[in-house]
mmCIF file of C-alpha atoms in Angstrom:
data_model
loop_
_atom_site.group_PDB
_atom_site.id
_atom_site.type_symbol
_atom_site.label_atom_id
_atom_site.label_comp_id
_atom_site.label_asym_id
_atom_site.label_seq_id
_atom_site.Cartn_x
_atom_site.Cartn_y
_atom_site.Cartn_z
ATOM 1 C CA MET E 24 -64.490 35.571 -35.461
ATOM 2 C CA THR E 25 -60.724 36.017 -35.764
ATOM 3 C CA SER E 26 -58.992 36.690 -39.055
ATOM 4 C CA SER E 27 -57.965 33.668 -41.115
ATOM 5 C CA LYS E 28 -55.015 35.544 -42.637
ATOM 6 C CA PRO E 29 -52.407 34.525 -39.994
ATOM 7 C CA TYR E 30 -53.412 30.871 -40.340
ATOM 8 C CA LEU E 31 -53.256 30.973 -44.132
ATOM 9 C CA ILE E 32 -49.854 32.698 -44.152
ATOM 10 C CA LYS E 33 -48.442 30.109 -41.719
ATOM 11 C CA ALA E 34 -49.970 27.267 -43.781
ATOM 12 C CA PHE E 35 -48.465 28.612 -47.023
ATOM 13 C CA TYR E 36 -45.099 29.065 -45.277
ATOM 14 C CA ASP E 37 -45.160 25.433 -44.100
ATOM 15 C CA TRP E 38 -46.317 24.141 -47.488
ATOM 16 C CA ILE E 39 -43.663 26.071 -49.427
ATOM 17 C CA SER E 40 -40.909 25.053 -46.983
ATOM 18 C CA ASP E 41 -42.007 21.389 -46.924
ATOM 19 C CA ASN E 42 -41.607 21.294 -50.704
ATOM 20 C CA GLN E 43 -37.989 22.550 -50.426
ATOM 21 C CA LEU E 44 -38.865 25.900 -51.988
ATOM 22 C CA THR E 45 -37.992 29.412 -50.786
ATOM 23 C CA PRO E 46 -40.858 31.356 -49.144
ATOM 24 C CA TYR E 47 -40.921 35.092 -49.867
ATOM 25 C CA VAL E 48 -43.316 37.637 -48.356
ATOM 26 C CA VAL E 49 -44.267 40.985 -49.865
ATOM 27 C CA VAL E 50 -44.645 43.560 -47.081
ATOM 28 C CA ASP E 51 -46.440 46.917 -47.234
ATOM 29 C CA THR E 52 -44.235 49.136 -45.070
ATOM 30 C CA THR E 53 -46.934 51.780 -44.527
ATOM 31 C CA VAL E 54 -48.803 49.514 -42.094
ATOM 32 C CA LEU E 55 -48.426 50.343 -38.407
ATOM 33 C CA GLY E 56 -45.933 48.109 -36.589
ATOM 34 C CA VAL E 57 -43.693 47.119 -39.509
ATOM 35 C CA GLN E 58 -40.014 46.938 -38.477
ATOM 36 C CA VAL E 59 -37.679 46.436 -41.424
ATOM 37 C CA PRO E 60 -34.387 47.968 -42.589
ATOM 38 C CA TRP E 61 -35.758 51.066 -44.315
ATOM 39 C CA GLN E 62 -32.817 51.473 -46.691
ATOM 40 C CA PHE E 63 -34.099 48.422 -48.609
ATOM 41 C CA VAL E 64 -37.710 49.633 -48.940
ATOM 42 C CA GLN E 65 -38.821 50.587 -52.457
ATOM 43 C CA ASP E 66 -42.217 52.091 -53.266
ATOM 44 C CA ASN E 67 -43.390 51.401 -49.686
ATOM 45 C CA GLN E 68 -42.750 47.669 -50.160
ATOM 46 C CA ILE E 69 -40.072 45.174 -49.293
ATOM 47 C CA VAL E 70 -39.796 41.533 -50.349
ATOM 48 C CA LEU E 71 -38.313 39.310 -47.646
ATOM 49 C CA ASN E 72 -36.873 35.808 -47.923
ATOM 50 C CA ILE E 73 -38.231 34.027 -44.832
ATOM 51 C CA SER E 74 -36.742 30.579 -45.467
ATOM 52 C CA GLY E 75 -35.169 28.767 -42.531
ATOM 53 C CA GLY E 76 -31.698 29.265 -43.989
ATOM 54 C CA ALA E 77 -32.129 33.017 -44.436
ATOM 55 C CA VAL E 78 -33.670 33.963 -41.091
ATOM 56 C CA GLY E 79 -33.115 33.136 -37.476
ATOM 57 C CA ALA E 80 -35.658 32.450 -34.744
ATOM 58 C CA ILE E 81 -38.752 32.922 -36.911
ATOM 59 C CA SER E 82 -41.957 33.150 -34.922
ATOM 60 C CA PHE E 83 -45.524 33.300 -36.177
ATOM 61 C CA GLY E 84 -47.318 35.051 -33.313
ATOM 62 C CA ASP E 85 -50.922 36.135 -32.963
ATOM 63 C CA ASN E 86 -50.392 39.495 -34.672
ATOM 64 C CA ALA E 87 -47.081 39.353 -36.527
ATOM 65 C CA ILE E 88 -44.195 37.390 -37.989
ATOM 66 C CA GLU E 89 -40.967 38.089 -36.103
ATOM 67 C CA PHE E 90 -37.445 37.008 -36.973
ATOM 68 C CA THR E 91 -33.851 38.107 -37.338
ATOM 69 C CA ALA E 92 -32.078 38.402 -40.667
ATOM 70 C CA ARG E 93 -28.845 39.784 -42.090
ATOM 71 C CA PHE E 94 -28.893 42.808 -44.361
ATOM 72 C CA SER E 95 -25.500 43.876 -45.738
ATOM 73 C CA GLY E 96 -23.863 41.780 -43.025
ATOM 74 C CA LYS E 97 -25.757 43.425 -40.160
ATOM 75 C CA ILE E 98 -28.271 41.459 -38.085
ATOM 76 C CA GLU E 99 -31.677 43.159 -38.034
ATOM 77 C CA TYR E 100 -34.762 42.352 -35.952
ATOM 78 C CA ILE E 101 -37.787 42.202 -38.256
ATOM 79 C CA THR E 102 -41.467 42.499 -37.307
ATOM 80 C CA VAL E 103 -44.161 42.095 -39.948
ATOM 81 C CA PRO E 104 -47.774 42.420 -38.762
ATOM 82 C CA PHE E 105 -50.031 40.024 -40.658
ATOM 83 C CA GLY E 106 -52.006 43.005 -41.952
ATOM 84 C CA ALA E 107 -48.877 44.188 -43.789
ATOM 85 C CA VAL E 108 -48.378 40.926 -45.706
ATOM 86 C CA GLY E 109 -49.515 41.441 -49.290
ATOM 87 C CA ALA E 110 -48.404 38.036 -50.559
ATOM 88 C CA ILE E 111 -46.496 34.887 -49.717
ATOM 89 C CA TYR E 112 -45.067 32.861 -52.570
ATOM 90 C CA ALA E 113 -42.345 30.418 -53.580
ATOM 91 C CA LYS E 114 -39.393 32.107 -55.270
ATOM 92 C CA GLU E 115 -38.829 29.202 -57.645
ATOM 93 C CA ASN E 116 -42.309 28.880 -59.183
ATOM 94 C CA GLY E 117 -44.494 31.698 -57.801
ATOM 95 C CA ALA E 118 -46.895 29.325 -56.028
ATOM 96 C CA GLY E 119 -48.612 31.010 -53.111
ATOM 97 C CA SER E 120 -51.277 33.573 -52.439
ATOM 98 C CA SER E 121 -51.880 37.306 -52.265
ATOM 99 C CA PHE E 122 -53.804 39.044 -49.498
ATOM 100 C CA PRO E 123 -55.456 42.418 -49.005
ATOM 101 C CA ILE E 124 -53.424 44.914 -46.977
ATOM 102 C CA GLU E 125 -55.068 45.793 -43.657
ATOM 103 C CA HIS E 126 -54.099 49.335 -42.725
ATOM 104 C CA ASP E 127 -56.393 49.267 -39.714
ATOM 105 C CA GLU E 128 -54.236 46.734 -37.864
ATOM 106 C CA THR E 129 -55.644 46.090 -34.408
ATOM 107 C CA PHE E 130 -52.857 47.464 -32.238
ATOM 108 C CA GLU E 131 -54.045 48.754 -28.891
ATOM 109 C CA GLU E 132 -53.543 52.440 -28.109
ATOM 110 C CA GLU E 133 -51.504 51.596 -25.021
ATOM 111 C CA ASP E 134 -49.036 49.627 -27.191
ATOM 112 C CA ILE E 135 -47.944 52.899 -28.772
ATOM 113 C CA SER E 136 -46.507 55.318 -26.242
ATOM 114 C CA THR E 137 -46.693 58.964 -27.254
ATOM 115 C CA ASP E 138 -45.666 60.318 -23.845
ATOM 116 C CA GLU E 139 -41.919 60.363 -24.432
ATOM 117 C CA PRO E 140 -39.820 59.599 -27.470
ATOM 118 C CA SER E 141 -37.789 56.419 -27.119
ATOM 119 C CA ILE E 142 -34.669 58.154 -28.452
ATOM 120 C CA LYS E 143 -33.595 61.543 -27.232
ATOM 121 C CA LEU E 144 -31.180 63.832 -29.019
ATOM 122 C CA GLU E 145 -28.636 63.664 -26.224
ATOM 123 C CA ASP E 146 -28.685 59.836 -26.433
ATOM 124 C CA ALA E 147 -27.430 60.025 -30.002
ATOM 125 C CA SER E 148 -24.207 61.896 -29.240
ATOM 126 C CA ILE E 149 -21.047 60.119 -30.300
ATOM 127 C CA GLU E 150 -17.782 60.589 -28.514
ATOM 128 C CA LYS E 151 -14.644 60.781 -30.597
ATOM 129 C CA PRO E 152 -12.143 58.092 -29.650
ATOM 130 C CA THR E 153 -8.978 59.156 -27.939
ATOM 131 C CA THR E 154 -5.779 58.469 -29.790
ATOM 132 C CA ASP E 155 -2.899 56.701 -28.163
ATOM 133 C CA ASP E 156 -0.218 54.326 -29.405
ATOM 134 C CA ASN E 157 -2.450 51.248 -29.063
ATOM 135 C CA ASN E 158 -5.276 52.759 -31.083
ATOM 136 C CA LYS E 159 -2.931 53.951 -33.831
ATOM 137 C CA SER E 160 -1.621 50.474 -34.534
ATOM 138 C CA SER E 161 -5.082 48.854 -34.530
ATOM 139 C CA SER E 162 -6.707 51.568 -36.627
ATOM 140 C CA LYS E 163 -4.382 51.098 -39.602
ATOM 141 C CA LYS E 164 -6.368 49.690 -42.475
ATOM 142 C CA SER E 165 -4.602 47.404 -44.856
ATOM 143 C CA GLY E 166 -6.041 46.261 -48.141
ATOM 144 C CA ARG E 167 -6.671 42.708 -46.951
ATOM 145 C CA PRO E 168 -8.274 41.354 -43.793
ATOM 146 C CA THR E 169 -6.011 39.352 -41.515
ATOM 147 C CA LEU E 170 -6.504 36.767 -38.808
ATOM 148 C CA LYS E 171 -4.357 36.486 -35.731
ATOM 149 C CA VAL E 172 -3.839 33.124 -33.995
ATOM 150 C CA ILE E 173 -4.202 33.380 -30.231
ATOM 151 C CA LYS E 174 -3.145 30.408 -28.123
#
């Protein structure tokens, strides 16, 4: 029999959202497959606002919740396996449920490639920009942002 946890998380998400409340999930970042911005992780946990207004393209798949969200103005792709969800609750009143963390998430061995690293050291090299007259004028930083009208 399949786990009921994904169904319960989706049901709580729908229930919280239908009542115009803000759904939050508590994620254990030590679980295999979690993709979150690590600079916001504290004590191996992160709390994520998964309301429709805060995330884009949210998807409740068979194994994980996937969506995009902005962190410090940068769009991040987030993956949260259902085994990593410790709780889902409404921000406004705390209504929701907690769940046990499942560290033995059922990812197949072939899903995790150990043959070659996905990022090589030479891929990470950064070239210094060349300086010419055009770059000098655009690289000046003023105190205030400006907009330019282009017709």
